[in-house]
Short mmCIF file of N, CA and C in Angstrom, two decimals:
data_model
loop_
_atom_site.label_atom_id
_atom_site.label_comp_id
_atom_site.label_asym_id
_atom_site.label_seq_id
_atom_site.Cartn_x
_atom_site.Cartn_y
_atom_site.Cartn_z
N MET A 2 95.64 116.68 94.66
CA MET A 2 96.18 116.64 93.75
C MET A 2 97.24 116.35 93.90
N PHE A 3 98.20 114.87 93.04
CA PHE A 3 99.11 114.78 93.64
C PHE A 3 100.17 115.17 92.62
N LEU A 4 101.19 115.98 93.26
CA LEU A 4 102.59 116.11 92.84
C LEU A 4 103.29 115.77 92.95
N GLY A 5 104.82 116.08 92.20
CA GLY A 5 105.88 115.84 92.50
C GLY A 5 106.68 114.20 92.68
N THR A 6 108.29 114.27 92.84
CA THR A 6 109.19 112.71 93.15
C THR A 6 109.36 112.73 93.95
N HIS A 7 109.50 111.35 94.90
CA HIS A 7 109.51 111.21 96.19
C HIS A 7 110.80 109.74 95.66
N HIS A 8 111.41 109.59 97.03
CA HIS A 8 112.36 108.33 96.61
C HIS A 8 112.55 107.49 98.36
N PRO A 9 111.28 106.97 98.31
CA PRO A 9 111.32 106.36 99.47
C PRO A 9 111.46 104.70 99.42
N ARG A 10 111.89 103.91 100.28
CA ARG A 10 112.89 102.97 100.13
C ARG A 10 111.55 101.75 100.62
N LEU A 11 111.67 100.24 100.06
CA LEU A 11 110.89 99.91 99.93
C LEU A 11 111.32 98.57 101.12
N ASP A 12 110.98 98.39 102.53
CA ASP A 12 111.65 97.51 103.55
C ASP A 12 112.02 96.10 103.60
N ASP A 13 111.72 95.50 104.18
CA ASP A 13 112.00 93.67 104.08
C ASP A 13 110.73 93.21 103.89
N LYS A 14 109.62 93.65 105.03
CA LYS A 14 108.76 93.47 104.82
C LYS A 14 107.28 93.98 103.64
N GLY A 15 108.09 94.20 103.30
CA GLY A 15 107.50 95.12 101.62
C GLY A 15 106.50 96.26 102.25
N ARG A 16 107.02 97.13 102.98
CA ARG A 16 106.25 98.15 103.15
C ARG A 16 106.94 99.31 102.48
N LEU A 17 106.37 100.73 102.38
CA LEU A 17 106.80 101.76 101.96
C LEU A 17 106.20 102.74 102.71
N PHE A 18 106.75 104.13 102.76
CA PHE A 18 106.43 105.06 103.13
C PHE A 18 105.58 106.30 102.51
N LEU A 19 104.66 106.42 102.66
CA LEU A 19 104.25 107.51 101.96
C LEU A 19 104.35 108.71 102.40
N PRO A 20 104.80 109.38 100.51
CA PRO A 20 104.96 110.90 101.19
C PRO A 20 104.51 111.68 102.28
N ALA A 21 104.80 112.21 103.03
CA ALA A 21 104.63 113.08 103.87
C ALA A 21 103.52 113.94 103.77
N LYS A 22 103.19 114.66 102.84
CA LYS A 22 102.81 115.60 102.25
C LYS A 22 101.34 114.92 101.73
N TYR A 23 101.08 114.12 101.34
CA TYR A 23 99.80 113.41 101.09
C TYR A 23 99.72 112.14 102.13
N ARG A 24 99.88 112.03 103.45
CA ARG A 24 99.26 110.95 103.97
C ARG A 24 97.97 111.10 104.46
N GLU A 25 97.70 112.28 105.44
CA GLU A 25 96.32 112.16 105.67
C GLU A 25 95.23 112.74 104.46
N GLU A 26 95.46 113.45 103.43
CA GLU A 26 94.87 112.39 102.18
C GLU A 26 94.53 110.97 101.71
N LEU A 27 95.40 110.26 102.12
CA LEU A 27 95.41 108.72 101.78
C LEU A 27 94.91 108.51 103.76
N ALA A 28 94.91 108.79 104.84
CA ALA A 28 94.90 108.17 105.98
C ALA A 28 93.28 107.46 106.26
N GLU A 29 92.25 107.63 105.42
CA GLU A 29 90.81 106.67 105.27
C GLU A 29 91.65 105.73 104.24
N GLY A 30 92.22 105.42 103.50
CA GLY A 30 92.49 104.50 102.44
C GLY A 30 92.71 104.92 101.63
N LEU A 31 93.20 103.79 100.87
CA LEU A 31 94.04 103.75 99.36
C LEU A 31 93.81 102.26 98.65
N VAL A 32 93.77 102.67 97.55
CA VAL A 32 93.29 101.39 96.52
C VAL A 32 95.00 101.55 95.48
N ILE A 33 96.06 100.34 96.08
CA ILE A 33 96.91 99.65 94.87
C ILE A 33 96.79 99.29 93.48
N THR A 34 96.92 99.59 92.61
CA THR A 34 96.74 98.65 91.44
C THR A 34 97.92 98.31 90.61
N LYS A 35 97.82 97.32 89.38
CA LYS A 35 98.70 97.82 88.40
C LYS A 35 98.35 98.63 87.69
N GLY A 36 99.40 99.50 87.30
CA GLY A 36 99.40 100.54 86.47
C GLY A 36 100.06 100.15 84.79
N GLN A 37 100.07 101.05 84.20
CA GLN A 37 100.31 101.10 82.66
C GLN A 37 102.16 100.94 82.88
N GLU A 38 102.76 100.31 82.16
CA GLU A 38 104.49 100.54 81.95
C GLU A 38 105.16 100.02 83.13
N ARG A 39 103.89 98.88 83.90
CA ARG A 39 104.77 98.04 84.96
C ARG A 39 105.41 99.03 86.20
N CYS A 40 104.57 99.86 86.14
CA CYS A 40 104.44 100.69 87.97
C CYS A 40 102.89 100.21 88.45
N LEU A 41 102.82 100.54 89.79
CA LEU A 41 101.80 100.34 90.46
C LEU A 41 100.94 101.80 90.86
N TYR A 42 99.61 101.92 90.00
CA TYR A 42 98.60 103.12 90.55
C TYR A 42 97.94 103.07 92.42
N VAL A 43 98.06 104.36 92.85
CA VAL A 43 97.82 104.80 93.96
C VAL A 43 96.61 105.44 93.85
N PHE A 44 95.50 105.17 94.33
CA PHE A 44 94.87 105.84 94.26
C PHE A 44 93.85 106.35 95.86
N PRO A 45 93.47 107.48 96.28
CA PRO A 45 92.57 107.49 97.46
C PRO A 45 91.48 106.91 96.98
N VAL A 46 90.28 106.73 98.55
CA VAL A 46 89.29 105.54 98.13
C VAL A 46 88.49 106.57 97.47
N GLU A 47 88.31 107.34 97.38
CA GLU A 47 86.79 108.45 96.31
C GLU A 47 87.35 108.43 95.14
N GLU A 48 88.59 108.11 94.86
CA GLU A 48 89.28 108.73 93.51
C GLU A 48 88.69 107.11 92.79
N PHE A 49 88.91 105.93 93.24
CA PHE A 49 88.95 104.57 93.16
C PHE A 49 87.61 104.64 92.97
N GLN A 50 86.69 105.12 93.85
CA GLN A 50 85.48 104.63 94.12
C GLN A 50 84.73 105.62 92.28
N ARG A 51 85.40 106.45 91.76
CA ARG A 51 85.03 107.25 90.37
C ARG A 51 85.22 106.33 89.64
N ILE A 52 87.10 105.66 89.37
CA ILE A 52 86.74 104.68 88.57
C ILE A 52 85.87 103.66 88.40
N THR A 53 85.53 103.42 89.24
CA THR A 53 84.78 101.99 89.21
C THR A 53 83.35 101.98 89.06
N GLN A 54 82.96 103.56 89.01
CA GLN A 54 81.66 104.01 88.27
C GLN A 54 82.00 104.47 87.04
N ALA A 55 82.92 104.83 86.44
CA ALA A 55 82.76 105.42 84.85
C ALA A 55 83.11 103.58 84.24
N LEU A 56 83.67 102.54 84.94
CA LEU A 56 84.12 100.99 84.38
C LEU A 56 82.32 100.48 84.28
N ARG A 57 81.94 100.80 85.45
CA ARG A 57 80.75 100.63 85.60
C ARG A 57 79.54 100.86 84.66
N THR A 58 79.56 102.15 84.24
CA THR A 58 78.91 102.01 83.11
C THR A 58 79.51 101.95 81.62
N ALA A 59 80.51 101.54 81.72
CA ALA A 59 81.44 101.00 80.07
C ALA A 59 80.53 100.05 79.70
N PRO A 60 80.87 99.79 78.65
CA PRO A 60 80.20 98.27 77.91
C PRO A 60 79.75 97.06 78.24
N VAL A 61 79.89 96.41 78.96
CA VAL A 61 80.27 94.92 79.57
C VAL A 61 80.54 94.11 77.68
N THR A 62 79.79 94.45 76.86
CA THR A 62 79.98 93.56 75.54
C THR A 62 81.06 94.15 75.05
N ALA A 63 81.89 95.17 75.72
CA ALA A 63 83.35 95.38 74.73
C ALA A 63 84.65 94.72 75.29
N LYS A 64 85.01 93.67 74.91
CA LYS A 64 86.15 92.91 75.05
C LYS A 64 87.30 94.28 75.87
N ALA A 65 86.99 95.03 75.44
CA ALA A 65 88.62 95.60 75.61
C ALA A 65 87.92 96.12 77.01
N VAL A 66 87.20 96.42 77.52
CA VAL A 66 86.21 97.06 78.79
C VAL A 66 86.86 95.60 79.58
N ARG A 67 86.09 94.59 79.22
CA ARG A 67 86.53 93.21 79.97
C ARG A 67 87.80 93.18 80.35
N ASP A 68 88.77 93.00 79.28
CA ASP A 68 90.12 92.60 79.88
C ASP A 68 90.72 93.85 80.74
N TYR A 69 91.14 94.85 80.06
CA TYR A 69 90.88 95.70 81.50
C TYR A 69 90.80 96.03 83.16
N SER A 70 89.12 95.81 83.08
CA SER A 70 88.65 95.73 84.30
C SER A 70 89.31 94.35 85.10
N ARG A 71 88.94 93.43 84.53
CA ARG A 71 89.87 92.02 85.15
C ARG A 71 90.94 92.32 85.50
N VAL A 72 92.00 92.99 84.80
CA VAL A 72 93.73 93.20 85.41
C VAL A 72 93.47 94.10 85.99
N PHE A 73 92.59 95.69 86.42
CA PHE A 73 92.62 96.49 86.72
C PHE A 73 92.16 95.68 88.19
N PHE A 74 90.53 95.53 88.46
CA PHE A 74 90.23 95.34 89.58
C PHE A 74 90.88 94.24 90.64
N ALA A 75 91.18 92.49 89.48
CA ALA A 75 92.04 91.50 90.37
C ALA A 75 93.49 92.14 90.73
N SER A 76 93.83 93.12 90.68
CA SER A 76 95.26 92.94 91.10
C SER A 76 94.76 94.14 92.48
N ALA A 77 94.14 94.86 92.16
CA ALA A 77 93.83 95.92 93.55
C ALA A 77 94.12 95.20 94.39
N SER A 78 94.42 96.05 95.61
CA SER A 78 94.75 95.45 96.92
C SER A 78 94.29 96.96 97.88
N ASP A 79 93.29 97.18 98.62
CA ASP A 79 92.55 98.19 99.82
C ASP A 79 93.67 98.10 100.81
N GLU A 80 94.64 99.26 100.79
CA GLU A 80 95.36 99.19 102.05
C GLU A 80 95.11 100.78 102.81
N VAL A 81 95.77 101.18 104.18
CA VAL A 81 95.45 101.89 105.16
C VAL A 81 97.04 101.70 105.84
N ALA A 82 97.22 102.87 105.79
CA ALA A 82 98.81 103.20 106.04
C ALA A 82 98.65 103.17 107.70
N ASP A 83 99.73 102.73 108.37
CA ASP A 83 99.86 102.80 109.77
C ASP A 83 99.93 103.82 110.13
N LYS A 84 100.44 103.85 112.07
CA LYS A 84 101.00 105.42 112.74
C LYS A 84 102.07 105.96 112.00
N GLN A 85 102.88 105.18 111.09
CA GLN A 85 104.22 105.87 110.73
C GLN A 85 104.10 106.61 109.14
N GLY A 86 102.93 105.83 108.49
CA GLY A 86 102.60 106.50 107.33
C GLY A 86 102.99 105.32 106.50
N ARG A 87 103.19 104.24 106.76
CA ARG A 87 103.64 103.03 105.96
C ARG A 87 103.03 101.95 105.65
N ILE A 88 102.55 101.68 104.07
CA ILE A 88 101.70 100.80 103.51
C ILE A 88 102.26 99.78 103.29
N THR A 89 101.47 98.62 103.12
CA THR A 89 102.26 97.48 102.62
C THR A 89 101.61 97.17 101.00
N VAL A 90 102.93 96.96 100.57
CA VAL A 90 102.40 96.70 98.71
C VAL A 90 102.35 95.26 98.85
N PRO A 91 101.16 94.45 98.17
CA PRO A 91 101.71 92.93 98.21
C PRO A 91 102.57 92.47 97.37
N GLN A 92 102.78 91.31 97.73
CA GLN A 92 104.20 90.05 97.12
C GLN A 92 103.57 90.60 94.76
N ALA A 93 102.67 90.07 95.22
CA ALA A 93 102.61 90.11 93.83
C ALA A 93 102.89 91.34 92.80
N LEU A 94 101.76 92.75 93.29
CA LEU A 94 102.17 94.24 92.88
C LEU A 94 103.80 94.57 92.34
N ARG A 95 104.48 93.96 93.91
CA ARG A 95 105.93 94.09 93.83
C ARG A 95 106.46 93.54 93.26
N GLU A 96 106.52 92.51 92.44
CA GLU A 96 106.76 91.59 91.22
C GLU A 96 106.47 92.00 90.02
N TYR A 97 105.19 92.75 89.78
CA TYR A 97 104.72 93.25 88.75
C TYR A 97 105.63 94.17 88.35
N ALA A 98 105.96 94.87 89.60
CA ALA A 98 106.61 96.30 88.86
C ALA A 98 108.12 96.24 88.94
N SER A 99 108.45 95.31 89.71
CA SER A 99 109.91 94.89 90.05
C SER A 99 110.71 95.58 91.24
N LEU A 100 110.10 95.67 91.81
CA LEU A 100 110.14 96.57 92.98
C LEU A 100 110.91 95.86 94.40
N CYS A 101 112.11 96.26 94.43
CA CYS A 101 112.98 95.69 95.10
C CYS A 101 113.45 96.65 96.53
N ARG A 102 114.19 97.58 96.38
CA ARG A 102 114.35 98.52 97.98
C ARG A 102 114.41 99.81 97.21
N ASP A 103 114.59 100.28 96.22
CA ASP A 103 114.68 101.51 96.08
C ASP A 103 113.29 101.92 95.14
N CYS A 104 112.66 102.63 95.59
CA CYS A 104 111.79 103.26 94.76
C CYS A 104 111.65 104.70 94.22
N VAL A 105 110.55 104.96 93.45
CA VAL A 105 110.12 106.18 93.14
C VAL A 105 108.52 106.27 92.82
N VAL A 106 108.23 107.53 94.33
CA VAL A 106 106.90 107.25 93.75
C VAL A 106 106.56 108.96 93.47
N ILE A 107 105.62 109.07 92.48
CA ILE A 107 105.47 110.10 91.82
C ILE A 107 103.91 110.53 91.47
N GLY A 108 104.05 111.88 91.81
CA GLY A 108 102.45 112.51 91.92
C GLY A 108 102.03 112.41 90.46
N ALA A 109 100.71 111.96 90.17
CA ALA A 109 100.39 112.00 88.32
C ALA A 109 98.56 112.67 88.55
N ASN A 110 98.58 113.71 88.98
CA ASN A 110 97.67 114.38 88.81
C ASN A 110 96.17 113.40 90.52
N THR A 111 95.55 112.96 89.80
CA THR A 111 94.86 112.06 90.54
C THR A 111 95.14 110.87 91.26
N ARG A 112 96.01 110.71 91.03
CA ARG A 112 97.04 109.19 91.68
C ARG A 112 98.41 109.55 92.04
N LEU A 113 98.67 108.84 92.51
CA LEU A 113 100.16 108.55 92.79
C LEU A 113 100.64 107.13 92.16
N GLU A 114 101.98 107.28 91.82
CA GLU A 114 102.79 106.17 91.35
C GLU A 114 104.22 105.33 91.66
N ILE A 115 104.03 104.25 92.39
CA ILE A 115 105.43 103.71 92.69
C ILE A 115 106.01 102.60 91.69
N TRP A 116 106.92 103.11 91.43
CA TRP A 116 108.50 102.38 90.12
C TRP A 116 109.04 102.21 90.89
N ASP A 117 109.67 101.07 90.25
CA ASP A 117 111.28 100.81 90.31
C ASP A 117 111.91 102.18 89.82
N ALA A 118 112.98 102.38 91.18
CA ALA A 118 113.80 103.48 90.89
C ALA A 118 114.20 103.63 89.27
N HIS A 119 114.66 102.09 88.97
CA HIS A 119 115.85 102.05 87.38
C HIS A 119 114.72 102.39 86.68
N ALA A 120 113.68 101.71 86.93
CA ALA A 120 112.93 101.37 85.56
C ALA A 120 112.18 103.33 85.45
N TRP A 121 112.08 103.75 86.50
CA TRP A 121 111.96 105.21 86.64
C TRP A 121 112.73 106.22 85.78
N SER A 122 114.28 105.69 85.75
CA SER A 122 115.35 106.40 85.29
C SER A 122 115.08 106.38 84.27
N THR A 123 114.69 105.31 83.04
CA THR A 123 115.33 104.71 82.31
C THR A 123 113.92 105.30 81.12
N TYR A 124 112.76 105.17 82.03
CA TYR A 124 111.45 105.29 81.33
C TYR A 124 111.53 107.04 81.35
N LEU A 125 112.20 107.74 82.26
CA LEU A 125 111.98 109.59 82.26
C LEU A 125 113.32 109.27 81.12
N ALA A 126 114.41 109.03 80.79
CA ALA A 126 115.07 109.31 80.39
C ALA A 126 114.69 109.14 78.45
N ASP A 127 113.81 108.35 78.64
CA ASP A 127 113.22 107.75 77.20
C ASP A 127 112.30 109.14 76.69
N GLN A 128 111.44 109.34 77.67
CA GLN A 128 110.33 110.09 77.64
C GLN A 128 110.70 112.00 77.33
N GLU A 129 111.58 112.06 77.55
CA GLU A 129 112.08 113.54 77.93
C GLU A 129 111.70 114.03 76.51
N GLN A 130 112.18 113.87 75.07
CA GLN A 130 112.05 114.15 74.03
C GLN A 130 110.50 114.11 73.54
N ALA A 131 110.04 113.04 73.75
CA ALA A 131 108.50 113.01 73.52
C ALA A 131 107.69 114.29 74.47
N PHE A 132 108.40 114.06 75.72
CA PHE A 132 107.38 115.01 76.71
C PHE A 132 107.54 116.29 75.47
N ALA A 133 108.64 116.80 75.20
CA ALA A 133 108.95 118.29 74.49
C ALA A 133 108.45 118.14 73.52
N ASP A 134 107.87 116.94 72.44
CA ASP A 134 107.38 117.36 71.20
C ASP A 134 106.11 117.26 71.66
N LEU A 135 105.12 116.82 72.91
CA LEU A 135 103.70 116.35 72.80
C LEU A 135 103.13 117.56 73.42
N SER A 136 103.63 118.85 73.95
CA SER A 136 103.28 119.48 74.62
C SER A 136 101.99 120.31 73.55
N GLU A 137 101.75 120.83 72.27
CA GLU A 137 101.48 120.53 71.46
C GLU A 137 99.77 120.02 71.56
N GLU A 138 100.06 119.04 71.48
CA GLU A 138 98.93 117.94 70.95
C GLU A 138 97.88 117.26 71.97
N VAL A 139 99.11 116.93 73.39
CA VAL A 139 98.32 116.93 74.60
C VAL A 139 97.51 118.45 74.99
N LEU A 140 97.93 119.33 74.70
CA LEU A 140 97.64 120.52 75.57
C LEU A 140 97.37 121.73 74.61
N PRO A 141 97.01 121.90 73.34
CA PRO A 141 97.04 122.54 72.35
C PRO A 141 96.36 124.54 72.95
N GLY A 142 97.72 125.22 72.46
CA GLY A 142 97.17 126.32 72.80
C GLY A 142 97.31 126.72 74.68
N ILE A 143 97.21 126.03 74.93
CA ILE A 143 97.49 126.11 76.41
C ILE A 143 98.79 126.89 76.87
N LEU A 144 99.57 125.76 76.61
CA LEU A 144 101.45 126.02 76.86
C LEU A 144 102.34 126.41 75.55
#
């Protein structure tokens, strides 16, 4: 499970330090791909394989499945962290998420998300009230 908010910087070569607490879990490799709201998703290989299997069983006759799969897999890049715990974020993905220097890496349960720091701040400010309002709808009777 991935939790928390981290504030790494992207270096001039497009590398980003993974949060130290997750480096061991991601040491065997990871997959970075486009996420919703112009962030990047970072999956451990095992989780990416689980999603791949779920999409494999989805009906290829459904246009939404085809459209989602095309973007999701075409933008995916498998990476392995270097000895310092850095991953290289491909240029196309950096452009998609508008990543420049200051980034935010958030834990999102089964994945990490990489955001431009300003985009994350804006998104979070916009979502604070919605978060409070949705608790009963998303988690009825739990919170």
